Short mmCIF file of C-alpha atoms and ligand atoms in Angstrom, two decimals:
data_model
loop_
_atom_site.label_atom_id
_atom_site.label_comp_id
_atom_site.label_asym_id
_atom_site.label_seq_id
_atom_site.Cartn_x
_atom_site.Cartn_y
_atom_site.Cartn_z
CA MET Q 1 21.20 4.78 -18.87
CA LYS Q 2 20.84 8.08 -17.04
CA VAL Q 3 17.57 8.16 -15.15
CA ALA Q 4 15.79 10.99 -13.32
CA MET Q 5 13.06 9.96 -10.86
CA ILE Q 6 10.57 12.72 -10.09
CA GLY Q 7 8.97 11.95 -6.72
CA THR Q 8 10.92 10.05 -4.06
CA GLY Q 9 8.13 8.39 -2.06
CA TYR Q 10 7.41 4.67 -1.65
CA VAL Q 11 7.38 4.09 -5.42
CA GLY Q 12 10.04 6.58 -6.53
CA LEU Q 13 12.60 5.60 -3.91
CA VAL Q 14 12.18 1.85 -4.45
CA THR Q 15 12.23 2.18 -8.24
CA GLY Q 16 15.21 4.54 -8.16
CA ALA Q 17 17.23 2.34 -5.81
CA CYS Q 18 16.45 -0.84 -7.78
CA LEU Q 19 17.32 0.73 -11.15
CA ALA Q 20 20.61 1.95 -9.64
CA GLU Q 21 21.28 -1.56 -8.31
CA VAL Q 22 20.99 -3.04 -11.82
CA GLY Q 23 23.45 -0.54 -13.26
CA HIS Q 24 21.63 2.64 -14.27
CA HIS Q 25 22.70 6.06 -13.01
CA VAL Q 26 19.73 7.42 -11.07
CA THR Q 27 18.99 10.83 -9.62
CA CYS Q 28 15.93 10.96 -7.38
CA VAL Q 29 14.19 14.33 -7.17
CA ASP Q 30 11.63 15.58 -4.68
CA THR Q 31 10.12 18.93 -3.74
CA ASP Q 32 10.32 17.92 -0.06
CA THR Q 33 13.63 19.51 0.93
CA ASP Q 34 13.69 17.84 4.32
CA LYS Q 35 13.23 14.37 2.82
CA ILE Q 36 16.00 14.95 0.26
CA GLN Q 37 18.42 16.31 2.86
CA ARG Q 38 17.85 13.25 5.03
CA LEU Q 39 18.31 10.92 2.06
CA GLN Q 40 21.54 12.71 1.11
CA LYS Q 41 22.80 11.87 4.60
CA GLY Q 42 21.73 8.23 4.18
CA SER Q 43 18.59 8.43 6.31
CA ILE Q 44 15.61 6.65 4.76
CA SER Q 45 12.26 8.24 5.46
CA ILE Q 46 10.14 5.09 5.07
CA TYR Q 47 10.29 1.52 6.38
CA GLU Q 48 10.59 -1.02 3.58
CA PRO Q 49 12.58 -4.23 4.14
CA GLY Q 50 15.91 -4.21 2.25
CA LEU Q 51 15.55 -0.66 0.97
CA GLU Q 52 18.05 1.02 3.28
CA THR Q 53 20.87 -1.35 2.30
CA LEU Q 54 20.14 -0.81 -1.39
CA VAL Q 55 20.03 2.97 -1.08
CA LEU Q 56 23.22 3.24 0.97
CA ARG Q 57 25.21 0.87 -1.26
CA ASN Q 58 24.26 2.66 -4.47
CA GLN Q 59 24.78 6.09 -2.95
CA GLN Q 60 28.29 5.06 -1.91
CA ILE Q 61 29.25 3.84 -5.39
CA GLU Q 62 27.63 6.95 -6.91
CA GLN Q 63 24.96 5.13 -8.89
CA LEU Q 64 22.25 6.91 -6.90
CA ALA Q 65 21.92 10.57 -5.91
CA PHE Q 66 19.24 12.79 -4.39
CA THR Q 67 18.40 16.37 -5.23
CA THR Q 68 15.69 19.00 -5.18
CA ASN Q 69 17.03 20.40 -8.45
CA LEU Q 70 14.66 18.89 -10.99
CA ALA Q 71 16.02 20.85 -13.95
CA GLU Q 72 19.58 19.63 -13.46
CA ALA Q 73 18.56 15.98 -13.00
CA VAL Q 74 16.24 16.03 -16.04
CA HIS Q 75 18.70 17.93 -18.25
CA GLN Q 76 21.19 15.05 -18.04
CA ALA Q 77 18.71 12.18 -18.22
CA ASP Q 78 17.86 9.78 -21.07
CA VAL Q 79 14.67 8.74 -19.32
CA VAL Q 80 12.61 10.58 -16.71
CA PHE Q 81 10.10 8.84 -14.46
CA ILE Q 82 7.11 10.57 -12.92
CA ALA Q 83 6.33 8.91 -9.55
CA VAL Q 84 4.48 11.63 -7.66
CA GLY Q 85 1.32 11.20 -5.61
CA THR Q 86 -2.17 11.08 -7.14
CA PRO Q 87 -4.55 11.60 -4.21
CA ASN Q 88 -8.33 11.77 -4.58
CA HIS Q 89 -10.44 14.88 -4.92
CA GLU Q 90 -13.43 15.13 -2.56
CA ASP Q 91 -15.64 13.41 -5.19
CA GLY Q 92 -13.30 10.39 -5.43
CA SER Q 93 -11.72 11.35 -8.76
CA ALA Q 94 -7.93 11.21 -9.06
CA ASP Q 95 -6.06 14.48 -8.67
CA VAL Q 96 -3.37 14.45 -11.37
CA GLY Q 97 -2.24 17.99 -10.53
CA HIS Q 98 1.19 16.87 -9.22
CA VAL Q 99 1.71 14.73 -12.33
CA ILE Q 100 0.94 17.57 -14.73
CA LYS Q 101 3.04 20.02 -12.72
CA ALA Q 102 5.97 17.59 -12.87
CA ALA Q 103 5.39 17.13 -16.62
CA THR Q 104 5.61 20.88 -17.22
CA SER Q 105 8.83 21.13 -15.20
CA ILE Q 106 10.27 18.19 -17.15
CA GLY Q 107 9.33 19.87 -20.44
CA GLU Q 108 11.11 23.04 -19.37
CA ALA Q 109 14.30 21.08 -18.57
CA ILE Q 110 14.81 18.45 -21.27
CA ALA Q 111 17.83 19.08 -23.48
CA GLY Q 112 17.30 16.55 -26.28
CA TYR Q 113 15.26 13.43 -27.00
CA THR Q 114 13.93 12.13 -23.67
CA VAL Q 115 11.56 9.31 -22.75
CA ILE Q 116 9.14 10.43 -20.05
CA ILE Q 117 7.72 7.45 -18.18
CA ASN Q 118 4.67 7.84 -15.99
CA LYS Q 119 4.62 5.48 -13.00
CA SER Q 120 1.97 7.29 -10.96
CA THR Q 121 -1.46 5.65 -11.00
CA VAL Q 122 -3.55 7.89 -13.25
CA PRO Q 123 -6.91 7.77 -15.04
CA VAL Q 124 -6.97 6.72 -18.67
CA GLY Q 125 -5.99 9.60 -20.93
CA THR Q 126 -3.43 11.14 -18.59
CA VAL Q 127 -0.54 10.16 -20.89
CA ALA Q 128 -2.11 12.47 -23.47
CA HIS Q 129 -2.31 15.29 -20.87
CA ILE Q 130 1.33 14.74 -19.95
CA ARG Q 131 2.28 14.88 -23.64
CA HIS Q 132 0.39 18.13 -23.96
CA ALA Q 133 1.99 19.67 -20.84
CA VAL Q 134 5.52 18.69 -21.90
CA GLY Q 135 4.92 19.81 -25.50
CA ALA Q 136 3.73 23.21 -24.34
CA ALA Q 137 7.01 23.71 -22.48
CA THR Q 138 9.61 22.53 -25.01
CA THR Q 139 10.55 22.23 -28.67
CA GLN Q 140 12.79 19.22 -27.95
CA PRO Q 141 11.70 15.76 -29.14
CA PHE Q 142 10.25 13.43 -26.49
CA SER Q 143 8.04 10.38 -25.99
CA VAL Q 144 5.61 9.66 -23.17
CA VAL Q 145 5.17 6.11 -21.91
CA SER Q 146 2.79 4.59 -19.35
CA ASN Q 147 4.54 2.15 -17.02
CA PRO Q 148 2.26 1.46 -14.04
CA GLU Q 149 3.82 0.13 -10.87
CA PHE Q 150 2.61 -3.09 -9.24
CA LEU Q 151 4.96 -3.31 -6.26
CA LYS Q 152 3.51 -4.30 -2.90
CA GLN Q 153 4.70 -2.29 0.08
CA GLY Q 154 6.50 -4.64 2.43
CA ASP Q 155 7.73 -6.75 -0.51
CA ALA Q 156 8.60 -3.91 -2.84
CA ILE Q 157 12.24 -4.74 -3.63
CA LYS Q 158 11.44 -8.32 -4.66
CA ASP Q 159 8.42 -7.14 -6.63
CA PHE Q 160 10.53 -4.68 -8.58
CA MET Q 161 13.58 -6.90 -9.08
CA CYS Q 162 11.64 -10.10 -9.91
CA PRO Q 163 8.29 -8.78 -11.12
CA GLU Q 164 5.29 -10.89 -12.03
CA ARG Q 165 4.84 -8.51 -14.95
CA ILE Q 166 6.22 -5.29 -16.40
CA VAL Q 167 3.54 -3.32 -18.21
CA VAL Q 168 4.65 -0.81 -20.82
CA GLY Q 169 2.11 1.34 -22.65
CA VAL Q 170 4.06 2.76 -25.55
CA ASP Q 171 2.88 4.30 -28.76
CA ASP Q 172 6.15 4.81 -30.73
CA GLU Q 173 9.16 2.75 -31.90
CA ARG Q 174 11.92 4.92 -30.48
CA ALA Q 175 10.54 4.81 -26.95
CA THR Q 176 9.98 1.04 -27.32
CA THR Q 177 13.74 0.56 -27.81
CA TYR Q 178 14.57 2.75 -24.80
CA MET Q 179 12.14 0.89 -22.56
CA ARG Q 180 13.58 -2.52 -23.52
CA GLN Q 181 17.08 -1.20 -22.79
CA LEU Q 182 15.99 0.24 -19.45
CA TYR Q 183 14.37 -3.00 -18.30
CA ALA Q 184 16.94 -5.34 -19.95
CA PRO Q 185 18.50 -6.32 -16.58
CA ILE Q 186 15.08 -6.99 -15.03
CA ILE Q 187 13.20 -8.80 -17.83
CA PRO Q 188 15.11 -12.13 -17.44
CA ARG Q 189 14.21 -12.09 -13.72
CA SER Q 190 10.51 -11.56 -14.36
CA LEU Q 191 8.15 -14.50 -13.89
CA ASP Q 192 9.00 -17.06 -16.63
CA GLY Q 193 11.42 -14.43 -18.03
CA ILE Q 194 8.74 -13.29 -20.46
CA ARG Q 195 6.30 -11.13 -18.53
CA TYR Q 196 7.23 -7.92 -20.34
CA LEU Q 197 3.87 -6.81 -21.68
CA THR Q 198 3.68 -3.99 -24.19
CA MET Q 199 0.38 -2.40 -25.15
CA ASP Q 200 -1.24 0.93 -25.98
CA SER Q 201 -1.01 3.55 -23.24
CA ALA Q 202 -4.76 3.59 -22.44
CA SER Q 203 -4.74 -0.15 -21.70
CA ALA Q 204 -1.59 0.21 -19.59
CA GLU Q 205 -3.16 2.98 -17.55
CA LEU Q 206 -6.26 0.88 -16.95
CA CYS Q 207 -4.29 -2.29 -15.99
CA LYS Q 208 -3.28 -0.84 -12.67
CA TYR Q 209 -6.81 0.17 -11.68
CA ALA Q 210 -8.22 -3.14 -12.90
CA SER Q 211 -5.74 -5.11 -10.77
CA ASN Q 212 -6.27 -3.10 -7.59
CA ALA Q 213 -10.05 -3.10 -8.06
CA MET Q 214 -10.07 -6.89 -8.48
CA LEU Q 215 -8.00 -7.36 -5.31
CA ALA Q 216 -10.24 -4.99 -3.35
CA THR Q 217 -13.26 -6.89 -4.67
CA ARG Q 218 -11.85 -10.21 -3.41
CA ILE Q 219 -11.31 -8.70 0.02
CA SER Q 220 -14.83 -7.26 0.26
CA PHE Q 221 -16.28 -10.50 -1.12
CA MET Q 222 -14.53 -12.54 1.56
CA ASN Q 223 -15.59 -10.12 4.27
CA GLU Q 224 -19.17 -10.63 3.13
CA MET Q 225 -18.66 -14.42 3.08
CA ALA Q 226 -17.33 -14.28 6.64
CA HIS Q 227 -20.51 -12.53 7.80
CA VAL Q 228 -22.61 -15.15 6.02
CA CYS Q 229 -20.55 -17.84 7.83
CA ASP Q 230 -21.46 -16.22 11.13
CA CYS Q 231 -25.13 -16.10 10.14
CA VAL Q 232 -25.35 -19.76 9.12
CA GLY Q 233 -22.87 -21.33 11.56
CA ALA Q 234 -20.12 -22.11 9.01
CA ASN Q 235 -16.39 -21.47 9.37
CA ILE Q 236 -14.72 -19.08 6.91
CA ASP Q 237 -11.37 -20.88 7.31
CA HIS Q 238 -12.80 -24.08 5.82
CA VAL Q 239 -14.68 -22.20 3.13
CA ARG Q 240 -11.59 -20.15 2.23
CA ARG Q 241 -9.32 -23.19 1.97
CA ALA Q 242 -11.77 -25.02 -0.26
CA MET Q 243 -12.20 -21.98 -2.48
CA GLY Q 244 -8.44 -21.35 -2.71
CA ALA Q 245 -7.76 -24.95 -3.75
CA ASP Q 246 -9.59 -24.24 -6.99
CA SER Q 247 -6.88 -23.20 -9.47
CA ARG Q 248 -9.33 -20.83 -11.14
CA ILE Q 249 -9.60 -18.94 -7.85
CA GLY Q 250 -6.23 -19.44 -6.10
CA PRO Q 251 -5.49 -18.97 -2.40
CA GLU Q 252 -4.32 -15.32 -2.27
CA PHE Q 253 -6.43 -12.44 -0.99
CA LEU Q 254 -9.13 -14.65 0.48
CA HIS Q 255 -8.63 -13.65 4.10
CA PRO Q 256 -11.34 -11.71 5.88
CA GLY Q 257 -10.15 -8.78 7.99
CA PRO Q 258 -10.93 -5.31 9.28
CA GLY Q 259 -11.34 -3.84 5.76
CA TYR Q 260 -8.74 -2.87 3.18
CA GLY Q 261 -6.72 0.32 3.60
CA GLY Q 262 -3.42 1.67 2.34
CA SER Q 263 -2.49 4.34 -0.12
CA CYS Q 264 -3.79 2.50 -3.19
CA PHE Q 265 -6.92 0.31 -2.92
CA PRO Q 266 -9.33 2.91 -1.47
CA LYS Q 267 -8.20 5.72 -3.75
CA ASP Q 268 -7.87 3.60 -6.88
CA VAL Q 269 -11.30 1.98 -6.48
CA ALA Q 270 -12.85 5.44 -5.97
CA ALA Q 271 -10.98 6.86 -8.97
CA LEU Q 272 -12.04 3.99 -11.25
CA VAL Q 273 -15.70 4.41 -10.23
CA SER Q 274 -15.30 8.14 -10.89
CA PHE Q 275 -13.68 8.08 -14.32
CA ALA Q 276 -15.94 5.25 -15.53
CA GLY Q 277 -18.88 7.36 -14.30
CA LYS Q 278 -17.64 10.37 -16.25
CA LYS Q 279 -17.91 8.20 -19.37
CA ASN Q 280 -21.48 7.32 -18.30
CA TYR Q 281 -20.54 3.85 -17.06
CA ASP Q 282 -22.03 2.95 -13.69
CA PHE Q 283 -19.50 0.54 -12.10
CA LYS Q 284 -22.00 -1.14 -9.77
CA ILE Q 285 -19.77 -3.90 -8.36
CA LEU Q 286 -17.09 -1.46 -7.27
CA LYS Q 287 -19.59 0.82 -5.56
CA ALA Q 288 -20.71 -2.19 -3.52
CA VAL Q 289 -17.05 -3.09 -2.80
CA GLU Q 290 -16.55 0.38 -1.33
CA GLN Q 291 -19.73 0.19 0.76
CA VAL Q 292 -18.80 -3.22 2.14
CA ASN Q 293 -15.33 -1.95 3.01
CA THR Q 294 -16.66 1.10 4.83
CA ARG Q 295 -18.95 -1.13 6.87
CA GLN Q 296 -16.14 -3.60 7.55
CA LYS Q 297 -13.94 -0.87 9.00
CA ASP Q 298 -16.55 -0.56 11.78
CA PHE Q 299 -16.82 -4.28 12.44
CA LEU Q 300 -14.14 -4.61 15.12
CA PHE Q 301 -15.43 -1.58 16.99
CA GLU Q 302 -18.96 -2.98 16.97
CA GLN Q 303 -17.77 -6.40 18.19
CA ILE Q 304 -15.96 -4.72 21.08
CA PHE Q 305 -18.86 -2.41 21.88
CA LYS Q 306 -21.32 -5.30 21.93
CA HIS Q 307 -19.08 -7.44 24.12
CA PHE Q 308 -19.00 -4.70 26.76
CA GLY Q 309 -22.78 -4.35 26.70
CA GLY Q 310 -22.97 -1.10 24.78
CA SER Q 311 -20.60 1.04 26.83
CA ILE Q 312 -16.81 1.15 26.76
CA ARG Q 313 -16.41 4.39 28.68
CA GLY Q 314 -13.40 4.03 30.98
CA ARG Q 315 -12.40 0.66 29.49
CA THR Q 316 -8.80 0.15 28.36
CA ILE Q 317 -8.43 -1.36 24.90
CA ALA Q 318 -5.00 -2.48 23.65
CA ILE Q 319 -4.29 -2.45 19.92
CA TRP Q 320 -1.67 -4.67 18.25
CA GLY Q 321 -0.74 -3.44 14.78
CA LEU Q 322 -1.37 0.02 13.36
CA ALA Q 323 0.10 0.02 9.83
CA PHE Q 324 -2.37 -0.79 7.05
CA LYS Q 325 -0.55 -4.09 6.57
CA PRO Q 326 2.57 -5.82 7.93
CA ASN Q 327 6.14 -4.92 6.87
CA THR Q 328 5.41 -1.27 6.25
CA ASP Q 329 5.11 1.82 8.42
CA ASP Q 330 2.47 3.25 6.08
CA MET Q 331 -0.62 4.42 7.96
CA ARG Q 332 -2.53 5.80 4.98
CA GLU Q 333 -6.21 4.73 5.27
CA ALA Q 334 -5.22 2.07 7.83
CA PRO Q 335 -8.27 0.38 9.45
CA SER Q 336 -6.64 1.00 12.86
CA ILE Q 337 -7.25 4.75 12.51
CA ARG Q 338 -11.03 4.54 12.37
CA LEU Q 339 -11.16 1.90 15.09
CA ILE Q 340 -9.01 3.96 17.46
CA LYS Q 341 -10.89 7.19 16.77
CA ARG Q 342 -14.19 5.46 17.52
CA LEU Q 343 -12.83 3.88 20.70
CA LEU Q 344 -11.59 7.27 21.93
CA PHE Q 345 -14.85 8.96 21.00
CA ALA Q 346 -16.76 6.33 23.00
CA GLY Q 347 -14.65 7.13 26.07
CA ALA Q 348 -12.18 4.21 26.06
CA HIS Q 349 -8.47 4.45 26.92
CA VAL Q 350 -6.35 3.15 24.07
CA ARG Q 351 -2.85 1.63 24.34
CA VAL Q 352 -1.13 0.79 21.06
CA TYR Q 353 1.87 -1.09 19.77
CA ASP Q 354 3.20 -1.54 16.24
CA PRO Q 355 6.71 -2.75 15.33
CA GLN Q 356 7.32 0.06 12.78
CA ALA Q 357 4.43 2.50 12.47
CA MET Q 358 4.47 4.19 15.90
CA ALA Q 359 6.08 7.45 14.73
CA ARG Q 360 3.65 7.89 11.85
CA ALA Q 361 0.74 6.86 14.09
CA LYS Q 362 1.65 9.56 16.63
CA LEU Q 363 1.39 12.21 13.92
CA LEU Q 364 -2.09 10.99 12.98
CA LEU Q 365 -3.60 10.02 16.33
CA GLY Q 366 -1.96 12.54 18.63
CA PRO Q 367 -1.51 12.46 22.41
CA ASP Q 368 -4.86 10.87 23.37
CA VAL Q 369 -3.40 7.43 22.72
CA VAL Q 370 -0.76 5.70 24.89
CA TYR Q 371 2.13 4.49 22.70
CA VAL Q 372 3.92 1.50 24.20
CA GLY Q 373 7.27 0.11 23.04
CA THR Q 374 6.49 -3.62 23.42
CA ARG Q 375 3.54 -5.84 22.56
CA TYR Q 376 3.10 -7.20 26.08
CA GLY Q 377 3.60 -3.74 27.57
CA ALA Q 378 0.61 -2.51 25.57
CA LEU Q 379 -1.57 -5.11 27.34
CA SER Q 380 -0.96 -3.75 30.81
CA GLY Q 381 -4.32 -3.28 32.57
CA ALA Q 382 -6.28 -3.82 29.33
CA ASP Q 383 -9.89 -4.96 29.36
CA ALA Q 384 -9.41 -6.29 25.85
CA LEU Q 385 -6.92 -6.59 22.99
CA ALA Q 386 -7.78 -5.94 19.35
CA LEU Q 387 -5.36 -7.39 16.81
CA VAL Q 388 -5.54 -5.20 13.71
CA THR Q 389 -2.37 -5.82 11.65
CA GLU Q 390 -0.93 -9.33 11.31
CA TRP Q 391 2.79 -8.68 11.84
CA ASP Q 392 4.76 -11.94 12.14
CA GLU Q 393 5.70 -11.19 15.74
CA PHE Q 394 2.03 -11.45 16.74
CA ARG Q 395 1.70 -14.99 15.38
CA ASP Q 396 3.55 -16.68 18.19
CA VAL Q 397 2.24 -15.44 21.52
CA ASP Q 398 2.65 -16.34 25.17
CA VAL Q 399 -1.01 -16.52 26.27
CA PRO Q 400 -0.33 -16.89 30.05
CA ARG Q 401 1.84 -13.75 29.81
CA MET Q 402 -0.94 -11.92 27.95
CA LYS Q 403 -3.48 -12.96 30.57
CA ALA Q 404 -1.20 -11.90 33.41
CA ALA Q 405 -0.86 -8.42 31.92
CA MET Q 406 -4.53 -7.88 31.09
CA LYS Q 407 -7.34 -6.98 33.46
CA THR Q 408 -9.73 -9.28 31.59
CA PRO Q 409 -8.38 -11.74 28.99
CA THR Q 410 -10.46 -10.83 25.95
CA LEU Q 411 -9.11 -10.92 22.41
CA PHE Q 412 -10.71 -9.51 19.26
CA ASP Q 413 -8.74 -11.10 16.45
CA GLY Q 414 -9.30 -8.88 13.43
CA ARG Q 415 -7.15 -11.13 11.19
CA ASN Q 416 -8.19 -14.64 12.26
CA LEU Q 417 -4.56 -15.17 13.23
CA TYR Q 418 -5.08 -17.56 16.09
CA ASN Q 419 -6.65 -20.94 16.57
CA ALA Q 420 -9.99 -20.28 18.24
CA GLU Q 421 -10.00 -23.54 20.23
CA ASP Q 422 -6.41 -23.02 21.48
CA MET Q 423 -7.25 -19.54 22.64
CA ARG Q 424 -10.43 -20.61 24.43
CA ASP Q 425 -8.67 -23.64 25.98
CA GLN Q 426 -6.11 -21.25 27.42
CA GLY Q 427 -8.83 -19.14 28.99
CA MET Q 428 -9.12 -16.27 26.53
CA THR Q 429 -12.51 -14.88 25.65
CA TYR Q 430 -11.91 -14.96 21.93
CA TYR Q 431 -13.65 -13.32 18.97
CA SER Q 432 -12.69 -13.59 15.31
CA ILE Q 433 -14.36 -13.03 11.94
CA GLY Q 434 -16.61 -15.66 10.39
CA ARG Q 435 -15.65 -18.44 12.80
CA GLN Q 436 -18.08 -17.98 15.68
P1 LIG H 501 4.24 9.22 -1.91
O1 LIG H 501 3.25 10.19 -1.42
O2 LIG H 501 4.91 8.28 -0.95
O3 LIG H 501 5.40 9.98 -2.70
C1 LIG H 501 5.17 10.96 -3.67
C2 LIG H 501 6.35 11.94 -3.61
O4 LIG H 501 6.26 12.84 -4.71
C3 LIG H 501 6.37 12.80 -2.33
O5 LIG H 501 7.62 12.64 -1.69
C4 LIG H 501 6.18 14.23 -2.86
O6 LIG H 501 6.88 15.19 -2.10
C5 LIG H 501 6.73 14.10 -4.28
N1 LIG H 501 6.29 15.13 -5.22
C6 LIG H 501 5.04 15.61 -5.42
N2 LIG H 501 5.05 16.52 -6.43
C7 LIG H 501 6.33 16.59 -6.88
C8 LIG H 501 6.97 17.32 -7.92
N3 LIG H 501 6.29 18.18 -8.70
N4 LIG H 501 8.29 17.16 -8.11
C9 LIG H 501 8.98 16.30 -7.32
N5 LIG H 501 8.43 15.57 -6.33
C10 LIG H 501 7.12 15.70 -6.11
O7 LIG H 501 3.49 8.38 -3.05
P2 LIG H 501 3.75 6.86 -3.48
O8 LIG H 501 3.11 5.92 -2.52
O9 LIG H 501 5.19 6.68 -3.83
O10 LIG H 501 2.87 6.80 -4.82
C11 LIG H 501 3.24 7.49 -5.99
C12 LIG H 501 2.32 7.04 -7.11
O11 LIG H 501 2.49 5.64 -7.36
C13 LIG H 501 0.83 7.23 -6.82
O12 LIG H 501 0.15 7.55 -8.01
C14 LIG H 501 0.40 5.85 -6.33
O13 LIG H 501 -0.96 5.60 -6.56
C15 LIG H 501 1.25 4.96 -7.20
N6 LIG H 501 1.54 3.64 -6.64
C16 LIG H 501 1.80 3.50 -5.31
C17 LIG H 501 2.11 2.24 -4.79
C18 LIG H 501 2.39 2.06 -3.32
O14 LIG H 501 2.41 0.91 -2.87
N7 LIG H 501 2.62 3.10 -2.54
C19 LIG H 501 2.15 1.13 -5.63
C20 LIG H 501 1.91 1.31 -6.98
C21 LIG H 501 1.60 2.58 -7.47
#
């Protein structure tokens, strides 16, 4: 099929490259001229394992192209995806302005029956707004489908190619046939080969929010449990393992940490609270989830501050891991940002290292931070190290080398990555979460 992808960010680029890989002809469109020019030359603007290979291969065999010319790409397409950003307004509600703008441009360009598929995460009812915007711009026949995206950054190619589920919110027969055809190469690879779930568009739109809100809730719940462990002298590792062994609970997303971040959980939780509120539903649990997360993002700072007796002025703090999670360079809402800003504000010197996110971090954090090219280099002269993102390369560490580089061997393990006894036996002053 001929596919146009409107929006070439984390979702649009992955989806476009994967659909090209399974045999569709894909044109990715973006308003960011610089991004498109770089992609045309084979330079990928984001770090996502496996993506570069996929993009270059499909570009070479002309299955995948990049353009800023939306009208031309849409004119030729059988199906058009919308994968543009949906940031929050000040009040937490989702801003669907980019989605509606894209819908109008699509309407102006379609040349015959076209299926318009929304992949952006949008409040319930947005499919109807898209339909209205497209309809106001064309007399051509079209269908609008909701097809929320569940890929995880860092694992996005596998998640798209072998999904745990494909959710399709479709309200008419003709579009149903197109969607089956589009996903025909992927459906057999989905979990059990049968996780192609069709439903009404409102339910599809809500699925995405419900999933992200549940995951955010698990994280905040476990962060609360970790604090209770500290209060009562229990160990969150034991509690977590016992909980995860229960098949009704499962082991994923039970790790305490420095609070959830990223481009999706914070904004999607806020948007769900907001649009439920607009329908007079007070989503109490999610409000608490947000509050707990905000508090948790200060936890590492407070541990550090307390350790140094209430003043860190002139201290050097090293940070390992800046991205909001491993295997991505995405810094959006990363817990490292708040921690580093607070450290700087309190007068500390900050030395940072991340395997992939340094360039993006520089744009956000500016010149007040020292960016170091190696993990051990970042420790030079440090009074303490805070581990924020659990990249694999931080799992196996040479403690004597760390101690030799640091002024005082103190480690704040924001991800409970290390064995507390091992660390203490090797002479580290060691803090973690819920295991004191
Ligand atoms: P992004 O910010 O990385 O990319 C969005 C792109 O859309 C940008 O390159 C922007 O220039 C482009 N754009 C904006 N308006 C446009 C227009 N009118 N025409 C063409 N291009 C336009 O965003 P993302 O992370 O890819 O997320 C996109 C959507 O998918 C959001 O709604 C997000 O919530 C959702 N989502 C994201 C993820 C994720 O892991 N990042 C996962 C699932 C769903």
